[in-house]
Amino acid sequence: HVQLVESGGDSVQAGGSLTLSCEQSGYTPHKYCMAWFRQAPGKDREGVASIDTDGGATYEDSVKGRFTISQDNTKKTVYLQMNFLRPDDTAMYYCAADGTGLLHRSYKRWGQGTQVTVSS
């Protein structure tokens, strides 16, 4: 039974940086695409960044140049480095595994989320 556990969320001021981590526990027999999504109060869940099995990354337009998704060599941990944070980045951030790109309905497994709050 694979579980995803996010960490690294915090409250920061605009312009600051955070690194989110998503660790997979349990046996993961397959390699698959992983992604970060976020959801702000009253808004739909949106894709932030995904990384495929070859290491190729896809980003939502508003985070391009500011966020970087990466994996460790074991592919069990995925990171989201977030720089130049803005108040509109405030949201609950979720890690997801085994899906396609930034299509949230395609993902089979989800973490519980980690809160990122950016103040102006």
PDB file of C-alpha atoms in Angstrom:
ATOM      1  CA  HIS A   1       0.000   0.000   0.000  1.00  0.00           C
ATOM      2  CA  VAL A   2       1.717   3.151  -1.236  1.00  0.00           C
ATOM      3  CA  GLN A   3       1.303   6.306   0.785  1.00  0.00           C
ATOM      4  CA  LEU A   4       2.401   9.824  -0.060  1.00  0.00           C
ATOM      5  CA  VAL A   5       3.491  12.138   2.733  1.00  0.00           C
ATOM      6  CA  GLU A   6       4.127  15.804   2.048  1.00  0.00           C
ATOM      7  CA  SER A   7       6.185  18.125   4.197  1.00  0.00           C
ATOM      8  CA  GLY A   8       7.788  21.528   4.021  1.00  0.00           C
ATOM      9  CA  GLY A   9       4.785  23.808   3.998  1.00  0.00           C
ATOM     10  CA  ASP A  10       5.124  26.986   6.019  1.00  0.00           C
ATOM     11  CA  SER A  11       4.251  30.648   6.249  1.00  0.00           C
ATOM     12  CA  VAL A  12       6.656  32.971   4.448  1.00  0.00           C
ATOM     13  CA  GLN A  13       6.751  36.518   3.206  1.00  0.00           C
ATOM     14  CA  ALA A  14       6.432  37.407  -0.450  1.00  0.00           C
ATOM     15  CA  GLY A  15       9.696  36.903  -2.274  1.00  0.00           C
ATOM     16  CA  GLY A  16      10.716  34.052  -0.013  1.00  0.00           C
ATOM     17  CA  SER A  17      11.423  30.421  -0.814  1.00  0.00           C
ATOM     18  CA  LEU A  18      10.226  27.027   0.343  1.00  0.00           C
ATOM     19  CA  THR A  19      10.978  23.450  -0.617  1.00  0.00           C
ATOM     20  CA  LEU A  20       8.198  20.902  -0.408  1.00  0.00           C
ATOM     21  CA  SER A  21       8.942  17.195  -0.187  1.00  0.00           C
ATOM     22  CA  CYS A  22       6.764  14.220  -0.998  1.00  0.00           C
ATOM     23  CA  GLU A  23       7.947  10.858   0.204  1.00  0.00           C
ATOM     24  CA  GLN A  24       6.435   7.611  -0.979  1.00  0.00           C
ATOM     25  CA  SER A  25       6.236   4.820   1.543  1.00  0.00           C
ATOM     26  CA  GLY A  26       5.519   1.240   0.717  1.00  0.00           C
ATOM     27  CA  TYR A  27       6.409  -0.835  -2.271  1.00  0.00           C
ATOM     28  CA  THR A  28       6.385   1.007  -5.562  1.00  0.00           C
ATOM     29  CA  PRO A  29       6.874  -1.579  -8.318  1.00  0.00           C
ATOM     30  CA  HIS A  30       6.290   0.818 -11.161  1.00  0.00           C
ATOM     31  CA  LYS A  31       7.793   4.090 -12.208  1.00  0.00           C
ATOM     32  CA  TYR A  32       5.210   6.707 -12.964  1.00  0.00           C
ATOM     33  CA  CYS A  33       4.557  10.363 -13.332  1.00  0.00           C
ATOM     34  CA  MET A  34       4.319  12.412 -10.154  1.00  0.00           C
ATOM     35  CA  ALA A  35       3.006  15.883  -9.677  1.00  0.00           C
ATOM     36  CA  TRP A  36       2.223  18.730  -7.332  1.00  0.00           C
ATOM     37  CA  PHE A  37      -1.185  20.327  -7.234  1.00  0.00           C
ATOM     38  CA  ARG A  38      -2.568  23.134  -5.124  1.00  0.00           C
ATOM     39  CA  GLN A  39      -5.937  24.289  -3.980  1.00  0.00           C
ATOM     40  CA  ALA A  40      -6.761  27.646  -2.493  1.00  0.00           C
ATOM     41  CA  PRO A  41      -9.996  28.216  -0.535  1.00  0.00           C
ATOM     42  CA  GLY A  42     -12.933  28.558  -2.882  1.00  0.00           C
ATOM     43  CA  LYS A  43     -10.904  27.600  -5.941  1.00  0.00           C
ATOM     44  CA  ASP A  44     -10.502  24.464  -8.006  1.00  0.00           C
ATOM     45  CA  ARG A  45      -7.483  22.248  -7.590  1.00  0.00           C
ATOM     46  CA  GLU A  46      -4.853  23.195 -10.147  1.00  0.00           C
ATOM     47  CA  GLY A  47      -1.741  21.512 -11.392  1.00  0.00           C
ATOM     48  CA  VAL A  48       1.533  23.153 -10.463  1.00  0.00           C
ATOM     49  CA  ALA A  49       4.243  20.868 -11.794  1.00  0.00           C
ATOM     50  CA  SER A  50       4.697  17.285 -12.914  1.00  0.00           C
ATOM     51  CA  ILE A  51       7.679  15.067 -13.583  1.00  0.00           C
ATOM     52  CA  ASP A  52       7.524  12.033 -15.831  1.00  0.00           C
ATOM     53  CA  THR A  53       9.472   8.791 -15.772  1.00  0.00           C
ATOM     54  CA  ASP A  54      12.224  10.260 -17.941  1.00  0.00           C
ATOM     55  CA  GLY A  55      12.582  13.290 -15.701  1.00  0.00           C
ATOM     56  CA  GLY A  56      10.759  15.626 -18.029  1.00  0.00           C
ATOM     57  CA  ALA A  57       8.955  18.417 -16.219  1.00  0.00           C
ATOM     58  CA  THR A  58       5.797  20.358 -16.972  1.00  0.00           C
ATOM     59  CA  TYR A  59       4.815  23.572 -15.204  1.00  0.00           C
ATOM     60  CA  GLU A  60       1.717  25.667 -14.878  1.00  0.00           C
ATOM     61  CA  ASP A  61       2.321  29.028 -16.525  1.00  0.00           C
ATOM     62  CA  SER A  62       2.228  31.147 -13.368  1.00  0.00           C
ATOM     63  CA  VAL A  63       5.039  29.155 -11.719  1.00  0.00           C
ATOM     64  CA  LYS A  64       7.400  28.843 -14.679  1.00  0.00           C
ATOM     65  CA  GLY A  65      10.797  30.239 -13.819  1.00  0.00           C
ATOM     66  CA  ARG A  66       9.974  30.274 -10.092  1.00  0.00           C
ATOM     67  CA  PHE A  67       9.251  26.632  -9.195  1.00  0.00           C
ATOM     68  CA  THR A  68      11.314  23.536  -9.923  1.00  0.00           C
ATOM     69  CA  ILE A  69      10.171  19.939  -9.560  1.00  0.00           C
ATOM     70  CA  SER A  70      12.735  17.192  -9.048  1.00  0.00           C
ATOM     71  CA  GLN A  71      13.131  13.623  -7.823  1.00  0.00           C
ATOM     72  CA  ASP A  72      15.800  11.828  -5.895  1.00  0.00           C
ATOM     73  CA  ASN A  73      17.658   8.947  -7.529  1.00  0.00           C
ATOM     74  CA  THR A  74      15.407   6.314  -6.015  1.00  0.00           C
ATOM     75  CA  LYS A  75      12.379   8.178  -7.393  1.00  0.00           C
ATOM     76  CA  LYS A  76      10.721   7.755  -4.031  1.00  0.00           C
ATOM     77  CA  THR A  77      10.878  11.424  -3.080  1.00  0.00           C
ATOM     78  CA  VAL A  78       9.707  14.336  -5.166  1.00  0.00           C
ATOM     79  CA  TYR A  79      10.570  17.914  -4.358  1.00  0.00           C
ATOM     80  CA  LEU A  80       9.081  21.248  -5.292  1.00  0.00           C
ATOM     81  CA  GLN A  81      11.505  24.119  -4.926  1.00  0.00           C
ATOM     82  CA  MET A  82       9.509  27.343  -4.810  1.00  0.00           C
ATOM     83  CA  ASN A  83      11.265  30.684  -5.198  1.00  0.00           C
ATOM     84  CA  PHE A  84       9.980  34.253  -5.416  1.00  0.00           C
ATOM     85  CA  LEU A  85       6.784  33.233  -3.707  1.00  0.00           C
ATOM     86  CA  ARG A  86       3.768  35.475  -4.123  1.00  0.00           C
ATOM     87  CA  PRO A  87       0.588  35.841  -2.046  1.00  0.00           C
ATOM     88  CA  ASP A  88      -1.378  34.133  -4.826  1.00  0.00           C
ATOM     89  CA  ASP A  89       0.746  31.018  -4.291  1.00  0.00           C
ATOM     90  CA  THR A  90      -1.034  30.572  -0.976  1.00  0.00           C
ATOM     91  CA  ALA A  91      -2.790  27.202  -1.022  1.00  0.00           C
ATOM     92  CA  MET A  92      -2.786  23.663   0.240  1.00  0.00           C
ATOM     93  CA  TYR A  93      -0.231  21.792  -1.843  1.00  0.00           C
ATOM     94  CA  TYR A  94      -0.816  18.154  -2.668  1.00  0.00           C
ATOM     95  CA  CYS A  95       1.511  15.508  -4.010  1.00  0.00           C
ATOM     96  CA  ALA A  96       0.060  13.004  -6.477  1.00  0.00           C
ATOM     97  CA  ALA A  97       1.389   9.852  -8.084  1.00  0.00           C
ATOM     98  CA  ASP A  98       0.583   7.690 -11.085  1.00  0.00           C
ATOM     99  CA  GLY A  99      -1.199  10.011 -13.440  1.00  0.00           C
ATOM    100  CA  THR A 100      -0.691  12.147 -16.514  1.00  0.00           C
ATOM    101  CA  GLY A 101       0.864  15.578 -16.577  1.00  0.00           C
ATOM    102  CA  LEU A 102      -1.225  18.189 -14.781  1.00  0.00           C
ATOM    103  CA  LEU A 103      -4.547  16.371 -15.172  1.00  0.00           C
ATOM    104  CA  HIS A 104      -5.588  15.968 -11.566  1.00  0.00           C
ATOM    105  CA  ARG A 105      -8.405  13.521 -12.298  1.00  0.00           C
ATOM    106  CA  SER A 106      -5.883  11.139 -13.843  1.00  0.00           C
ATOM    107  CA  TYR A 107      -3.894  10.641 -10.638  1.00  0.00           C
ATOM    108  CA  LYS A 108      -4.473   7.515  -8.619  1.00  0.00           C
ATOM    109  CA  ARG A 109      -2.762   8.387  -5.353  1.00  0.00           C
ATOM    110  CA  TRP A 110      -2.745  11.560  -3.295  1.00  0.00           C
ATOM    111  CA  GLY A 111      -1.111  12.854  -0.176  1.00  0.00           C
ATOM    112  CA  GLN A 112      -2.880  14.730   2.599  1.00  0.00           C
ATOM    113  CA  GLY A 113      -1.432  18.102   1.668  1.00  0.00           C
ATOM    114  CA  THR A 114       0.867  20.685   3.193  1.00  0.00           C
ATOM    115  CA  GLN A 115      -0.125  24.326   3.679  1.00  0.00           C
ATOM    116  CA  VAL A 116       1.809  27.158   2.075  1.00  0.00           C
ATOM    117  CA  THR A 117       0.914  30.680   3.137  1.00  0.00           C
ATOM    118  CA  VAL A 118       2.584  33.698   1.567  1.00  0.00           C
ATOM    119  CA  SER A 119       2.031  37.100   3.120  1.00  0.00           C
ATOM    120  CA  SER A 120       2.589  40.428   1.403  1.00  0.00           C
TER     121      SER A 120
END
